[in-house]
Amino acid sequence: MKTKIDQVTLREVQIPLKESFEISSGSEQQRRILLLEIRDAAGTSAWSECVAGSRPNFSPETIDTSWGALTQWICPRLLGKEIRSHTEVHDILETDFRGHRMAKAAIEMGAWALAAAAKGISLSAMLGGSHKSVAVGISLGIQKSPESLIDKVQRALADGYRKVKMKIKPGKDVEVVRRVRHAVGGAAPLMVDANNAYTLEDMDRLKALDEFELMMIEQPLAWDDLLRHAMLQKELRTPLCLDESITSVDRAEDMISLGSGRIINIKPGRVGGFTSSLRIHDFCAKYDIPVWCGGMLETGIGRAYNVALASLPNFVLPGDISPSSRYWERDIVSPAWTMTSEGYISVPVDRPGLGVDIDVDFIKSLTVRSETLRS
Ligand code: MG
């Protein structure tokens, strides 16, 4: 759909998390979030969220590098330009412009939402989604004690979550997972995510996880590695799932050719947006690689994009798209995202665009800096 972006407003909001979230590379208590409000020449607007964190511990990008990339290069490349279709934004931003995928994704996905709003259809319909509701998993940070993790896992299963992911790191892995598995029984849908905390020297420890019937082990090795993951996968019965290493459809192809994993966690921000996510989704469908949608502690705005993406047919495993109340006292959208007792979030297919209202006054009250760019 033809479009012309006239104005982009960047806002940094700061929101405390309900509980701090610890992964192998550090913990997070307060989220600094970059929101975009994008307006086209016809006056339609769409909000989007950049998922870069405050520190470069997940990817090299941060909220500050994203702010710079958006204001200096990304927005100037798009503002005032006749764009034949929102599907072209990805390639426009990739031409002679390396990296900064999370920053690019924020506006690329916003362009999809803008097109959906202008057309009067849901973002899910715009993407070609087919699921009317999406299965939800929870991601649990590293806990102080095994008892507290067991308690949280049991509570999550009782709440209806369809997948429970436990963050692990060396020393907080095999014995902890053993105790959880023992406490919740063999059938509970458990998985672990190491966020790059291991090397091949830890082979025995990683192999020891095989006995716990985990759905998958997510990204145990380096954030940009594929080869060593292939060596590891050969030794493991449990499927490896790649997250950080998959930044484009080319890397997904590499994963499949090398045998570096059997599942992909697609985070649209990590891969540069929706066009790239769709390419990975379609490629994986062709090779029977299941995918699921990861999370980056998004507000209700980022969550709307994840829910729409997870409505695509090959998203066959529960995504890390917990309801708003898991993270926030009060979300910046209404209605807040809620989960049924069976662990599903409905896809708002009957509302155009994101399918939620943006609480602009609340966002303004949380804003610590803003900048508006015009064509
Ligand atoms: Mg992960």
mmCIF file of C-alpha atoms in Angstrom, residues 138 152-161 339-343:
data_model
loop_
_atom_site.group_PDB
_atom_site.id
_atom_site.type_symbol
_atom_site.label_atom_id
_atom_site.label_comp_id
_atom_site.label_asym_id
_atom_site.label_seq_id
_atom_site.Cartn_x
_atom_site.Cartn_y
_atom_site.Cartn_z
ATOM 1 C CA ILE A 138 6.050 -17.183 30.418
ATOM 2 C CA LYS A 152 6.919 -19.437 40.316
ATOM 3 C CA VAL A 153 6.799 -22.340 37.846
ATOM 4 C CA GLN A 154 3.923 -23.967 39.727
ATOM 5 C CA ARG A 155 2.051 -20.685 39.834
ATOM 6 C CA ALA A 156 2.598 -20.118 36.090
ATOM 7 C CA LEU A 157 1.273 -23.575 35.247
ATOM 8 C CA ALA A 158 -1.739 -23.016 37.502
ATOM 9 C CA ASP A 159 -2.368 -19.687 35.754
ATOM 10 C CA GLY A 160 -2.623 -21.595 32.468
ATOM 11 C CA TYR A 161 0.670 -20.696 30.765
ATOM 12 C CA MET A 339 -4.714 -14.096 29.047
ATOM 13 C CA THR A 340 -7.466 -16.704 29.415
ATOM 14 C CA SER A 341 -7.207 -19.395 32.097
ATOM 15 C CA GLU A 342 -6.239 -21.791 29.280
ATOM 16 C CA GLY A 343 -3.244 -19.616 28.405
#
